[in-house]
Short mmCIF file of C-alpha atoms and ligand atoms in Angstrom, two decimals:
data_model
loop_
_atom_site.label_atom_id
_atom_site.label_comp_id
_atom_site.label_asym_id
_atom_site.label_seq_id
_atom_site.Cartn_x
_atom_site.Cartn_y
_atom_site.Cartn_z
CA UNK A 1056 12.59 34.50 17.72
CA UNK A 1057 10.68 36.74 20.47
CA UNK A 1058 8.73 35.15 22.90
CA UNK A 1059 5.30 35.40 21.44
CA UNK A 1060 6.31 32.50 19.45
CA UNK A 1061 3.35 30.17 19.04
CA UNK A 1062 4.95 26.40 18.95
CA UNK A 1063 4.28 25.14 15.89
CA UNK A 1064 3.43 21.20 15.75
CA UNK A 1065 6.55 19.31 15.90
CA UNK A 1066 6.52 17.61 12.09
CA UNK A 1067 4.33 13.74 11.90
CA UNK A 1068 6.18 10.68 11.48
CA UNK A 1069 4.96 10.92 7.65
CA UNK A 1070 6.40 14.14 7.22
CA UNK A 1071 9.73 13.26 8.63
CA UNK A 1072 9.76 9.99 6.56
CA UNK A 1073 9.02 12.72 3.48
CA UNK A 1074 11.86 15.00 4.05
CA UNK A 1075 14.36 12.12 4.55
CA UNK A 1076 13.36 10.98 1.04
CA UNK A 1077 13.57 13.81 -0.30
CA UNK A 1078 17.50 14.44 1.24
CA UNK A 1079 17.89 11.07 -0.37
CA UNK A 1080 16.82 12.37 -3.59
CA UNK A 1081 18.24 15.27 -3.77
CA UNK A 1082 21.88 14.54 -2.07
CA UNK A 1083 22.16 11.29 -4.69
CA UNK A 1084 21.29 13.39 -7.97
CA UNK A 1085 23.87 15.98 -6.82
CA UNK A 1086 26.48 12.96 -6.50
CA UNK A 1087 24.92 11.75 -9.68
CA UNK A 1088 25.86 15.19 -11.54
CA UNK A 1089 29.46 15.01 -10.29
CA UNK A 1090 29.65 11.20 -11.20
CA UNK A 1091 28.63 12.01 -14.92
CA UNK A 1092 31.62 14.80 -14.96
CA UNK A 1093 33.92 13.05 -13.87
CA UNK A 1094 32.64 10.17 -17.04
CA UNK A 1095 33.52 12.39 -19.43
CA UNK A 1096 36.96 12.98 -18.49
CA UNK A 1097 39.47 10.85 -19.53
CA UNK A 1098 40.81 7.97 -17.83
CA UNK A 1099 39.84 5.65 -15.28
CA UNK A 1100 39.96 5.16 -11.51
CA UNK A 1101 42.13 2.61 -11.55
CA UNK A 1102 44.51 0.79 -9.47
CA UNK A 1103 47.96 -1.00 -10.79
CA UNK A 1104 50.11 -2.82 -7.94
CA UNK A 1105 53.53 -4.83 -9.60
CA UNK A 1106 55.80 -7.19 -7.48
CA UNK A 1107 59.46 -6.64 -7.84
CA UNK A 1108 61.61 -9.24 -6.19
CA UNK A 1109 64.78 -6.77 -5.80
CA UNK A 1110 62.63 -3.52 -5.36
CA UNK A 1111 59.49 -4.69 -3.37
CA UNK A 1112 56.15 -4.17 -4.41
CA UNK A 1113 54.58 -1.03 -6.48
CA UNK A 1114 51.18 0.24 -6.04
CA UNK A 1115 49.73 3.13 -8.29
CA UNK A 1116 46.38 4.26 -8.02
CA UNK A 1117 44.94 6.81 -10.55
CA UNK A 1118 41.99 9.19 -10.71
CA UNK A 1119 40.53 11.20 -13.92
CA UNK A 1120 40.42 14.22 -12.65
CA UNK A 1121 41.60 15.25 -9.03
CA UNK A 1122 39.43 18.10 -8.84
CA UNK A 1123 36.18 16.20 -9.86
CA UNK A 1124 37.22 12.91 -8.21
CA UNK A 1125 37.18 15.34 -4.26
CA UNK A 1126 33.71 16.95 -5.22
CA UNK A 1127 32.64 13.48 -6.02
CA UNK A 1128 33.99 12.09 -3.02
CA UNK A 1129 32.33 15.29 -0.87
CA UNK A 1130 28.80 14.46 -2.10
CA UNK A 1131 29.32 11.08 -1.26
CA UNK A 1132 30.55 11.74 2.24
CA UNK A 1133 26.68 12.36 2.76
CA UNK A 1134 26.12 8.72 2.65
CA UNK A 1135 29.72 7.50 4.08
CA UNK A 1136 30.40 9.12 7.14
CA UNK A 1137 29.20 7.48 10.00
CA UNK A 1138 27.22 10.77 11.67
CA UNK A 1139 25.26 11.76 8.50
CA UNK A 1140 21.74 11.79 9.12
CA UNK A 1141 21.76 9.62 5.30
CA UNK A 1142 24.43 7.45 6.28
CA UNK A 1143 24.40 4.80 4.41
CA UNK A 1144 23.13 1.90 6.88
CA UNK A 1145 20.58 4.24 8.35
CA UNK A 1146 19.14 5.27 4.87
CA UNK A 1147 18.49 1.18 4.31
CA UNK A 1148 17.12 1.18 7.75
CA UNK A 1149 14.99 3.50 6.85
CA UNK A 1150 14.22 2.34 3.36
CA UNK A 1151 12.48 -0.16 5.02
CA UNK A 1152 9.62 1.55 6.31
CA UNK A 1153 8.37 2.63 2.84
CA UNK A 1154 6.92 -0.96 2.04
CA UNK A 1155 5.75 -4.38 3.28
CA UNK A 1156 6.06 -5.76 0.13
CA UNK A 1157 8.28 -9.39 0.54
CA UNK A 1158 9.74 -8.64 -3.05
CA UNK A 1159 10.84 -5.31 -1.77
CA UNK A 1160 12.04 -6.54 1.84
CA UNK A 1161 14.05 -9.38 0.06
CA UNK A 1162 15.83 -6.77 -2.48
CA UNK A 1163 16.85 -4.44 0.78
CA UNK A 1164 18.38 -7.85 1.77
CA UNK A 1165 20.02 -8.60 -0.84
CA UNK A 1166 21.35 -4.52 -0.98
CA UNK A 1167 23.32 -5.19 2.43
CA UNK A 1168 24.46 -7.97 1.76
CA UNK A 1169 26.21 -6.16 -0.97
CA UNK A 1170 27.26 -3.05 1.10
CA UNK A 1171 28.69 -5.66 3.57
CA UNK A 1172 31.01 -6.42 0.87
CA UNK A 1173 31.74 -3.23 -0.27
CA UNK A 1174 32.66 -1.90 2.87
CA UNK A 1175 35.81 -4.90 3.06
CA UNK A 1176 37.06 -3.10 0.03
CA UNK A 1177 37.43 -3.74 -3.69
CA UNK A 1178 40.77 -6.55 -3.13
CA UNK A 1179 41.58 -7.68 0.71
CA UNK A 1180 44.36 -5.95 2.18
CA UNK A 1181 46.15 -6.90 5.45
CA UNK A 1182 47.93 -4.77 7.13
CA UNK A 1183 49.98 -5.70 10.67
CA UNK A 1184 47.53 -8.40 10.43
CA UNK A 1185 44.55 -6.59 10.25
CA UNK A 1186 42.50 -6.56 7.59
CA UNK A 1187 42.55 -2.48 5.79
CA UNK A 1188 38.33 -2.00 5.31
CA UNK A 1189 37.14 0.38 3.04
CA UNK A 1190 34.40 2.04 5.00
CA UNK A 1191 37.31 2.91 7.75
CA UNK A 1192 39.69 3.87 5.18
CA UNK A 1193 37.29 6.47 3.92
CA UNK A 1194 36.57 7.85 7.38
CA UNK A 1195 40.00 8.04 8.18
CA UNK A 1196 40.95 10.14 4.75
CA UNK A 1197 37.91 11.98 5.18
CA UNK A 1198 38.39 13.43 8.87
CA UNK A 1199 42.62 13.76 8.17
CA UNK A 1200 42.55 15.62 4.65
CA UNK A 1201 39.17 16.33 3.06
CA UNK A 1202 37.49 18.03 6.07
CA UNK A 1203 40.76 18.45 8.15
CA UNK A 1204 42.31 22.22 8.11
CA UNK A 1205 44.95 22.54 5.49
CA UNK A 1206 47.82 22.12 8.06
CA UNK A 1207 46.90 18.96 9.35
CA UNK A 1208 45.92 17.74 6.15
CA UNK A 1209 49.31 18.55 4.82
CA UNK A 1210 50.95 16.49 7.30
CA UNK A 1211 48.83 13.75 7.30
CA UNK A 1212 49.53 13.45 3.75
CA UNK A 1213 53.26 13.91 3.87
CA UNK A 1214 52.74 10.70 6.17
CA UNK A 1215 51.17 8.96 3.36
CA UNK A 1216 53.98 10.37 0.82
CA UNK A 1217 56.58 8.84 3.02
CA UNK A 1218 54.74 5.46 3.00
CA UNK A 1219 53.92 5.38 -0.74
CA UNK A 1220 52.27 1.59 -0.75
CA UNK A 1221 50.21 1.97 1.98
CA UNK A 1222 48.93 5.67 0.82
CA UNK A 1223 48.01 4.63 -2.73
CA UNK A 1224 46.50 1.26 -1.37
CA UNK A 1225 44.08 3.81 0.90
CA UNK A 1226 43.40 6.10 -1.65
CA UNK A 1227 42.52 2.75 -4.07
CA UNK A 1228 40.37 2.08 -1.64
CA UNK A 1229 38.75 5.25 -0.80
CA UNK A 1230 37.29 6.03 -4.15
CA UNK A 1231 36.96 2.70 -4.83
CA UNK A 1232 34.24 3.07 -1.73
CA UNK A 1233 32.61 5.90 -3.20
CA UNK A 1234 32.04 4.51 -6.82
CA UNK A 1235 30.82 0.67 -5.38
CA UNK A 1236 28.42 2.58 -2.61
CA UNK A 1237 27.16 5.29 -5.54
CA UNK A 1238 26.18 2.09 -7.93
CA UNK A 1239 24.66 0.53 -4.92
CA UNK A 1240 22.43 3.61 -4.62
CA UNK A 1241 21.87 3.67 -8.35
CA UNK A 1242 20.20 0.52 -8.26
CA UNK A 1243 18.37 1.74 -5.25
CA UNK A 1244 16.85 4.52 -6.88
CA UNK A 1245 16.05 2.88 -10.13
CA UNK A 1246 14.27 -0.02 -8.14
CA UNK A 1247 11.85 2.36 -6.36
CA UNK A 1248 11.04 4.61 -9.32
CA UNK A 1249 10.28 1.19 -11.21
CA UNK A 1250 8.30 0.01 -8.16
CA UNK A 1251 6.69 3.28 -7.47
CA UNK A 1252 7.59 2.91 -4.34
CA UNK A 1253 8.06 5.78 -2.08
CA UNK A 1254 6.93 7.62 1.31
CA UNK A 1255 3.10 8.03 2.52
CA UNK A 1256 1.86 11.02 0.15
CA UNK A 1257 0.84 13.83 2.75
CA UNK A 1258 -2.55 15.59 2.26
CA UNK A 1259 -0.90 19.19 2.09
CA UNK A 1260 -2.72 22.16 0.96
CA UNK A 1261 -0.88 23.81 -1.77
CA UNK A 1262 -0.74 27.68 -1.01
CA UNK A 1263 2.48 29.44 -2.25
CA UNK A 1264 3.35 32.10 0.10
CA UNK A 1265 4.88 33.69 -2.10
CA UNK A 1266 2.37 34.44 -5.33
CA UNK A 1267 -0.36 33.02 -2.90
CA UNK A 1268 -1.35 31.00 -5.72
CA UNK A 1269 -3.57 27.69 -4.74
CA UNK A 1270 -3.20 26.04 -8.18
CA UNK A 1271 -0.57 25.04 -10.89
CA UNK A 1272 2.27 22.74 -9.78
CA UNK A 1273 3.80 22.23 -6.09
CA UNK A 1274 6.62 19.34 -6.96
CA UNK A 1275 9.09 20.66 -4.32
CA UNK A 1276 10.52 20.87 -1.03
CA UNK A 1277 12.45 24.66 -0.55
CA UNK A 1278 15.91 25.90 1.14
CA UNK A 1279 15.06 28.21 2.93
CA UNK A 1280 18.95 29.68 2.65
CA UNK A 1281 20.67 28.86 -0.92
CA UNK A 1282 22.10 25.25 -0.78
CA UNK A 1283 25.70 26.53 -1.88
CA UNK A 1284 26.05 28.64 1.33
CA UNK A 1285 23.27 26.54 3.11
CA UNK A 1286 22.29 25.21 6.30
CA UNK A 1287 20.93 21.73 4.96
CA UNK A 1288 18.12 21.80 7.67
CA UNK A 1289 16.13 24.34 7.21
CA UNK A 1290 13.22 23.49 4.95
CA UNK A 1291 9.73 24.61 3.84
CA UNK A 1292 7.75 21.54 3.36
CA UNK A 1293 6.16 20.47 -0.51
CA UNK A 1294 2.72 22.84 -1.32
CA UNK A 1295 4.51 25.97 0.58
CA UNK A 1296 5.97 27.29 -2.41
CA UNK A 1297 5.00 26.74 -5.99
CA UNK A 1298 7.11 25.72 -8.87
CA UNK A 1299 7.01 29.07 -10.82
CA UNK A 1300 7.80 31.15 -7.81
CA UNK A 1301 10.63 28.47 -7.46
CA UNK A 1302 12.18 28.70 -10.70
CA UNK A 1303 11.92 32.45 -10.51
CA UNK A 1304 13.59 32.52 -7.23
CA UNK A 1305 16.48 30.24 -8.31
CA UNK A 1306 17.81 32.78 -10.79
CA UNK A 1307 17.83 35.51 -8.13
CA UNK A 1308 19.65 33.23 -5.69
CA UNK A 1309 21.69 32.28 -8.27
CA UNK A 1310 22.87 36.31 -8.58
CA UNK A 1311 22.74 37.10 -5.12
CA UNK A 1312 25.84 33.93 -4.20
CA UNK A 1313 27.65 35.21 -6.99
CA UNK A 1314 28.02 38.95 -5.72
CA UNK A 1315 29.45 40.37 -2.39
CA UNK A 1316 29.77 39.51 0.01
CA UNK A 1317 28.57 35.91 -0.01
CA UNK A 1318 30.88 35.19 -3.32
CA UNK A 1319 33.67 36.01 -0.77
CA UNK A 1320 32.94 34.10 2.41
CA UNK A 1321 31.49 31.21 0.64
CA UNK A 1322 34.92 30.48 -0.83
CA UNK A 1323 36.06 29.51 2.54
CA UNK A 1324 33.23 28.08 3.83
CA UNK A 1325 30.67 27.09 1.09
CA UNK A 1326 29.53 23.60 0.75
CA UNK A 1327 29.14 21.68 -2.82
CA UNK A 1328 26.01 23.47 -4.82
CA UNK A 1329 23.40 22.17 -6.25
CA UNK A 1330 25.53 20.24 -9.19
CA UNK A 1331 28.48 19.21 -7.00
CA UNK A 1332 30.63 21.74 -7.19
CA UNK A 1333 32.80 23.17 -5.45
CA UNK A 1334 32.80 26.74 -5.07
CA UNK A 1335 34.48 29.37 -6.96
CA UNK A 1336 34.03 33.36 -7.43
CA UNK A 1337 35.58 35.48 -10.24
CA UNK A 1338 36.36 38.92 -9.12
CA UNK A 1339 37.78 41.96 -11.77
CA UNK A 1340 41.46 40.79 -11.45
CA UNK A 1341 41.67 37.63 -9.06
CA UNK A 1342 39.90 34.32 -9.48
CA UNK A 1343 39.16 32.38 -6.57
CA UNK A 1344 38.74 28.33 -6.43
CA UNK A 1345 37.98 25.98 -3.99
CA UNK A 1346 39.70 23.14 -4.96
CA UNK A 1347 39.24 20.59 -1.80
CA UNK A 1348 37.10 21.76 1.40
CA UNK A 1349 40.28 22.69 2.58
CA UNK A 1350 42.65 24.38 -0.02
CA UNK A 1351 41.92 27.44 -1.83
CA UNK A 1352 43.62 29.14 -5.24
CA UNK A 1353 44.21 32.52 -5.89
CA UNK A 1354 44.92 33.50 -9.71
CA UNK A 1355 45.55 36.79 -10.23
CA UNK A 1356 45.22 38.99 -12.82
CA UNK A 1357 47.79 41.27 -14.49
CA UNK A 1358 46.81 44.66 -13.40
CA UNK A 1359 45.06 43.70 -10.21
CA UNK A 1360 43.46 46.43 -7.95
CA UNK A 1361 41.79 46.06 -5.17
CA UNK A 1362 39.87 43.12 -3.52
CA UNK A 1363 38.15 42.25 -0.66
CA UNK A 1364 41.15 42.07 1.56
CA UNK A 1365 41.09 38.61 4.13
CA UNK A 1366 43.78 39.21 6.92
CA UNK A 1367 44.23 36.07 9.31
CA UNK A 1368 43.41 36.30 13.08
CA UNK A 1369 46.18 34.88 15.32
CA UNK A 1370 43.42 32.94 17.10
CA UNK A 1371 42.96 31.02 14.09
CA UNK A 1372 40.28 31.99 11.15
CA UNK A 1373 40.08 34.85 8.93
CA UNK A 1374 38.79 38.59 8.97
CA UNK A 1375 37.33 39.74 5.57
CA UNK A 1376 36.99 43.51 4.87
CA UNK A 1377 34.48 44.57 2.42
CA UNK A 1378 34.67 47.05 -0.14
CA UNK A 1379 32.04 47.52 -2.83
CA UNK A 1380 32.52 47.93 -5.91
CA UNK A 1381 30.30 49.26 -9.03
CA UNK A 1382 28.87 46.57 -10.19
CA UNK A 1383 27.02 45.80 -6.78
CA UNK A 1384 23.42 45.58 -6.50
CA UNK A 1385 21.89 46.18 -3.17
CA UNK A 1386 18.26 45.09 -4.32
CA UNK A 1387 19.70 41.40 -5.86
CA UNK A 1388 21.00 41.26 -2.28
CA UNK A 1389 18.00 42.81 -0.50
CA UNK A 1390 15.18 40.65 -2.23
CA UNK A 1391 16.50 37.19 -1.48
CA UNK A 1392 17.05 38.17 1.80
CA UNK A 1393 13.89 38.63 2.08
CA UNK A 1394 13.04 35.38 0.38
CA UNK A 1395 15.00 34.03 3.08
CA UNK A 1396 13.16 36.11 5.66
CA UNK A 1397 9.49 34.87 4.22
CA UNK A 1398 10.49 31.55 4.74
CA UNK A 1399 11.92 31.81 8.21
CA UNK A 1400 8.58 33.57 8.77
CA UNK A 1401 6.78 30.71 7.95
CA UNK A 1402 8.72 28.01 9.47
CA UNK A 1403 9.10 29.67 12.66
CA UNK A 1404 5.12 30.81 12.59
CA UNK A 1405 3.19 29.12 10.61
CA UNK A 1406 2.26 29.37 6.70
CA UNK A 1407 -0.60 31.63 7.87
CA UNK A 1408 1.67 33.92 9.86
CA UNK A 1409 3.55 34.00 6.28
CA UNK A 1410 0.63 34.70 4.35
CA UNK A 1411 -0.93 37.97 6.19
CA UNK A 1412 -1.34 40.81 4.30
CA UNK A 1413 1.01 42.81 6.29
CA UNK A 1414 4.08 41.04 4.02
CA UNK A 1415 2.48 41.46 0.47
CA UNK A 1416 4.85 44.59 -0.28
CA UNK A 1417 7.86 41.87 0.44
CA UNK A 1418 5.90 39.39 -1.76
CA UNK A 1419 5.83 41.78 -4.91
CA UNK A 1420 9.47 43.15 -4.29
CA UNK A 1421 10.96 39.62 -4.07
CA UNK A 1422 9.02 38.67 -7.09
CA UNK A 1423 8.84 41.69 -9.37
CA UNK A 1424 11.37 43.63 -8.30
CA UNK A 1425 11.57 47.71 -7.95
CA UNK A 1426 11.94 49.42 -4.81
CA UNK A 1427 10.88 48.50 -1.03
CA UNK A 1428 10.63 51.53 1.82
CA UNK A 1429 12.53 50.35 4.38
CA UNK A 1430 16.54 49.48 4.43
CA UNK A 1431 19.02 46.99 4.17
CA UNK A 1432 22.35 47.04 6.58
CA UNK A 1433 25.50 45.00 5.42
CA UNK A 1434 27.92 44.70 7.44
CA UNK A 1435 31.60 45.65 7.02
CA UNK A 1436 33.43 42.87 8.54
CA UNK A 1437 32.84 38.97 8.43
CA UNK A 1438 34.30 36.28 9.95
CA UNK A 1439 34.08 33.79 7.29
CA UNK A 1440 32.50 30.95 9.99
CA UNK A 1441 30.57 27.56 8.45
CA UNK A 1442 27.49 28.49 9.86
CA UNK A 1443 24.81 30.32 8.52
CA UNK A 1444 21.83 30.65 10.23
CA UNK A 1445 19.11 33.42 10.43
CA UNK A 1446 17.27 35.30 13.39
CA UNK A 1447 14.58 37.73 13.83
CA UNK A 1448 12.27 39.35 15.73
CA UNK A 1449 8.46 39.39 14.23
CA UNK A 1450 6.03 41.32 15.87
CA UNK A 1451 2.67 42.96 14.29
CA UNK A 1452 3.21 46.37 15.93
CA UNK A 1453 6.96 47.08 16.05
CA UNK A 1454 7.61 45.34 12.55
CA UNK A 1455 9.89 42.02 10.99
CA UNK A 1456 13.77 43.10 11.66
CA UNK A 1457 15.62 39.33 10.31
CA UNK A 1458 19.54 39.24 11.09
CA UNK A 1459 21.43 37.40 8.45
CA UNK A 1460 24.57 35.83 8.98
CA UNK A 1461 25.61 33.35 6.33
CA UNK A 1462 28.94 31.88 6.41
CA UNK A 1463 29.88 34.99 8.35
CA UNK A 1464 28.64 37.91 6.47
CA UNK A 1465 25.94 39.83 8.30
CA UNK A 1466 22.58 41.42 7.17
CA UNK A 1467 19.77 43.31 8.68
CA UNK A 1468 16.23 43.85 6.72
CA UNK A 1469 12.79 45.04 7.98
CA UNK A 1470 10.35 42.75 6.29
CA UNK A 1471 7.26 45.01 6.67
CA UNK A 1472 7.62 48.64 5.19
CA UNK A 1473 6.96 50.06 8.65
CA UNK A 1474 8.69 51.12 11.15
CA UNK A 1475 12.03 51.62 9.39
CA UNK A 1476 15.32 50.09 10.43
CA UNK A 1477 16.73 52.54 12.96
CA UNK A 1478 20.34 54.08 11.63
CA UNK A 1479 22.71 55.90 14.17
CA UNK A 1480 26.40 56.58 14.33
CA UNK A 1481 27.36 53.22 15.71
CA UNK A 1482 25.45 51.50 12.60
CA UNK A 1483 26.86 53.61 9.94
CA UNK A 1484 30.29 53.29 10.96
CA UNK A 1485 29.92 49.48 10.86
CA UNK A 1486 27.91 48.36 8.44
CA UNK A 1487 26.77 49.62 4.90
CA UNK A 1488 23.55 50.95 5.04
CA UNK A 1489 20.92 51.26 1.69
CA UNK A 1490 17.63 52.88 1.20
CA UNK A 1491 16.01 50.63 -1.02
CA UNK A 1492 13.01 53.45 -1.82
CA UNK A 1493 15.73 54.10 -4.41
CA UNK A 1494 16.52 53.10 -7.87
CA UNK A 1495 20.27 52.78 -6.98
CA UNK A 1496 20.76 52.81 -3.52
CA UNK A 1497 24.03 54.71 -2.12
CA UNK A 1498 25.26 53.40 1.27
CA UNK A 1499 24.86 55.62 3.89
CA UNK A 1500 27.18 58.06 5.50
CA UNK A 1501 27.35 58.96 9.17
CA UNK A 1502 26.85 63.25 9.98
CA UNK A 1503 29.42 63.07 12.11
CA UNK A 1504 33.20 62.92 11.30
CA UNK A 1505 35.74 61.10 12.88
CA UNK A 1506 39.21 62.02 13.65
CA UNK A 1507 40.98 58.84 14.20
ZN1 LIG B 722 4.16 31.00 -6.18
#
C-alpha cells in the first residue's frame, strides 16, 4: 500500500486465539464434508496382507474412491504436516489455553496420549529395523506425490510400484493416519461444543461495511479472496461483515471462480473449496479436472473449438492466453473484485477507512448490481502461479486503483468512481479493458494499428 498507511494495531492475544479457532473450525468441517463423501461410496479403506511360504508375503491396501480418498487426505494435510500453522500437536497446544478446567486439562491428556499412538501407525511395521511411523509415512507421501510436481511424483511412485509390499504398507498407513487423526478431532470438536467451551468472546462492534448495517446477525469471520483460489490468511475479523451481505456475496463469488479467467488458472493452482473439493471447470467442449494437486484431466468434446490455450515455458510453468468468449460477464468479475478490494481496504486501513462515504457507489454496485463509472482491466496473459495476493494504492485525492493477481490472472479496478483508470496504447494491447458505465461492456480497442 502507499506510504500514508496508518499502522493498524497488530491483532490482541484474544483475537489471535479467535481466528485460530475459527481455522480449526472451519478447516475440520471441510475435512468433515469430504469424510461423509467418501461414506457413501462403496467399500472400505482397508488393508489385507497374506503370507505365502513359496511366494513371500502379499499386502493389498484398498481405498473407496481414489479421487475422494486425495481430497480427503489434502484437507487433512492441514492438521498433518509438520509446518501447518493447525498442525496437529500445536492445535492441542493451543487447545489448552481455552480452559482451566481439570476435567478439560485431563481430556487434552488423555487426546495425546491417543495421537501418540496414532502416529506409530494402525499395526507396527519394521523396516531395516526401524520401526515405519505413520506420521513420517504421511509426510513422506505427502511432500513426494501429493504436493510434489507430476514428474517427481511419477517417479517416486514407480519406486513404490517396483517395491509393491513396502508401497501398499505406506499407503495402509497413510490413510490409515488421516482417518485415526480425523476421529481424534471429531471427538475434539464434539467435547467442546458439549462443554461450551471455546475462545474469550471479543467485545466487537458489529458494523457491516458493506450494507453498513449495525444490527441483525454477525456469526462470521470473511475471506477476503474466495477460499477456492484463496490466500488462507487474509481475513476480516467477526462483526465486519454481516450474515446477509455474506450469503449474498457467496453466490457472486461462487459465479465469478466459475468464469474466466479464474476457472482457468485455478485448475492448476486452486486449493480444495469450501466442501473439499478439488477443482474442476467445464468449458463449451473440454472439461477440466483436478484430480490430485498435481495431475490434471482434459476431456474433450466432439466438436471442440477454441479454448483458452496454456503453452508451457521452458523455464518450467505455464503461459495461459485468454480469449473471451460470449457468455462472459465483466460486471460478475468486476463486483467481487471489488468485494475483494473493500476488504483489503479495511484490513489494510481500518473498518472506518472502509466505511467513508467516498466507497458507497462500490457498496451498492457489489450489492445490487448495475453499472459503476470507472473501468475494469484484465489482463491477457497469466502465469498460472499459487499465489494470489492483492495490492493497491488508496489515496482520498487521486482515487482506490487495487491490482489483482490471483493464481496468476491479473486485474486492475478503481474503487472510487473518480478519477478513472488511465487507458493508453501499452494497456490496450495487453490487457482487456471494460467500461462498466455500460450494460454490456465491450473490451476496448487501441486507435492505433499495428503492423506486426
Ligand atoms: Zn451487510
Amino acid at each position: 500500500m502507499d506510504e500514508k498507511k496508518q499502522p493498524i494495531e497488530a491483532p490482541s492475544q484474544d483475537e489471535q486465539l479467535e481466528l485460530f479457532f475459527y481455522h480449526f473450525k472451519h478447516n475440520f468441517y471441510r475435512a468433515e464434508q469430504v469424510y461423509k463423501r467418501l461414506s457413501k461410496k462403496k467399500g472400505n479403506f482397508s488393508f489385507k496382507l497374506e503370507l505365502n511360504k513359496e511366494k513371500g508375503g502379499k499386502v493389498s491396501y484398498n481405498v473407496p474412491d481414489e479421487q475422494t480418498a486425495k481430497e480427503f487426505a489434502v484437507s487433512m494435510s492441514r492438521f498433518l504436516l509438520p509446518d501447518s500453522s493447525l498442525n496437529i500437536d500445536n492445535l492441542l497446544r493451543t487447545l489448552q489455553q481455552l480452559s482451566t478446567d481439570t476435567e478439560y486439562q485431563d481430556f487434552l491428556i488423555n487426546v495425546n496420549q491417543c495421537l501418540n499412538k496414532v502416529k506409530e501407525g494402525q499395526f507396527p511395521v519394521i523396516m531395516n529395523n526401524k520401526q515405519l511411523r505413520a506420521d513420517d509415512v504421511f509426510v513422506e507421501l505427502s511432500s513426494n506425490v501429493l504436493f510434489a510436481n507430476d514428474i517427481d511424483a511419477a517417479k517416486y511412485l514407480d519406486k513404490l510400484r517396483n517395491d509393491p509390499i513396502t508401497g501398499n504398507l505406506k499407503w495402509s498407513l497413510y490413510y490409515g493416519y488421516c482417518l485415526d487423526v480425523f476421529k481424534i478431532l471429531s471427538i475434539i470438536i464434539d467435547y467442546l461444543e458439549k462443554h461450551d467451551i471455546h475462545p474469550p468472546r471479543i467485545d466487537r462492534k458489529n458494523h457491516c461495511i458493506f450494507c453498513k448495517t449495525t444490527d441483525g446477525n454477525f456469526s462470521s469471520v470473511e475471506h477476503v479472496i474466495p477460499e477456492s483460489i484463496g490466500n488462507e490468511t487474509l481475513f476480516l475479523p467477526r462483526g465486519y461483515v454481516c450474515d446477509n451481505c455474506n450469503t449474498r456475496i457467496s453466490k457472486l463469488e461462487q459465479d465469478f471462480v466459475n468464469s474466466l479467467p479464474i476457472s482457468m488458472v485455478k485448475i492448476f493452482f486452486g486449493s480444495v473449496g469450501k466442501k473439499g473439493k478439488l477443482p474442476s471447470a467445464k468449458f463449451s467442449n473440454v472439461h477440466l479436472q483436478r484430480i490430485s494437486p498435481n495431475a490434471i484431466t482434459m476431456r474433450y468434446h466432439v466438436g471442440a473449438k477454441s479454448i483458452p490455450k496454456a503453452t508451457e515455458l521452458p523455464e518450467g510453468g505455464y503461459k495461459l492466453k485468454l480469449s473471451l468468449t460470449t457468455q462472459f460477464n465483466p460486471h460478475i468479475i468486476a463486483r467481487v473484485l471489488f468485494k475483494m478490494g473493500l476488504g483489503i481496504v479495511a484490513t489494510d486501513r481500518g473498518r472506518e477507512e472502509a466505511l467513508h462515504p467516498r466507497y458507497d457507489p462500490a457498496r451498492e454496485y457489489i450489492l445490487n448490481g448495475g453499472h459503476f463509472p470507472n473501468r475494469l482491466a484484465i489482463f491477457k496473459e497469466s502465469h498460472p502461479s499459487n499465489v494470489s495476493k492483492i495490492e493497491g494504492a488508496i489515496n482520498n485525492k487521486e482515487g482506490t486503483f487495487i491490482h489483482f493477481e490471483l493464481l496468476g490472472a491479473r486485474f486492475i479496478i478503481g474503487l472510487e468512481p473518480n478519477p478513472k483508470n488511465m487507458i493508453n496504447e501499452q494497456l490496450l494491447d495487453q490487457a482487456y479493458v471494460f467500461d462498466l458505465w455500460k450494460d454490456k461492456p465491450e473490451p476496448l480497442h487501441g486507435s492505433v494499428k499495428r503492423t506486426s
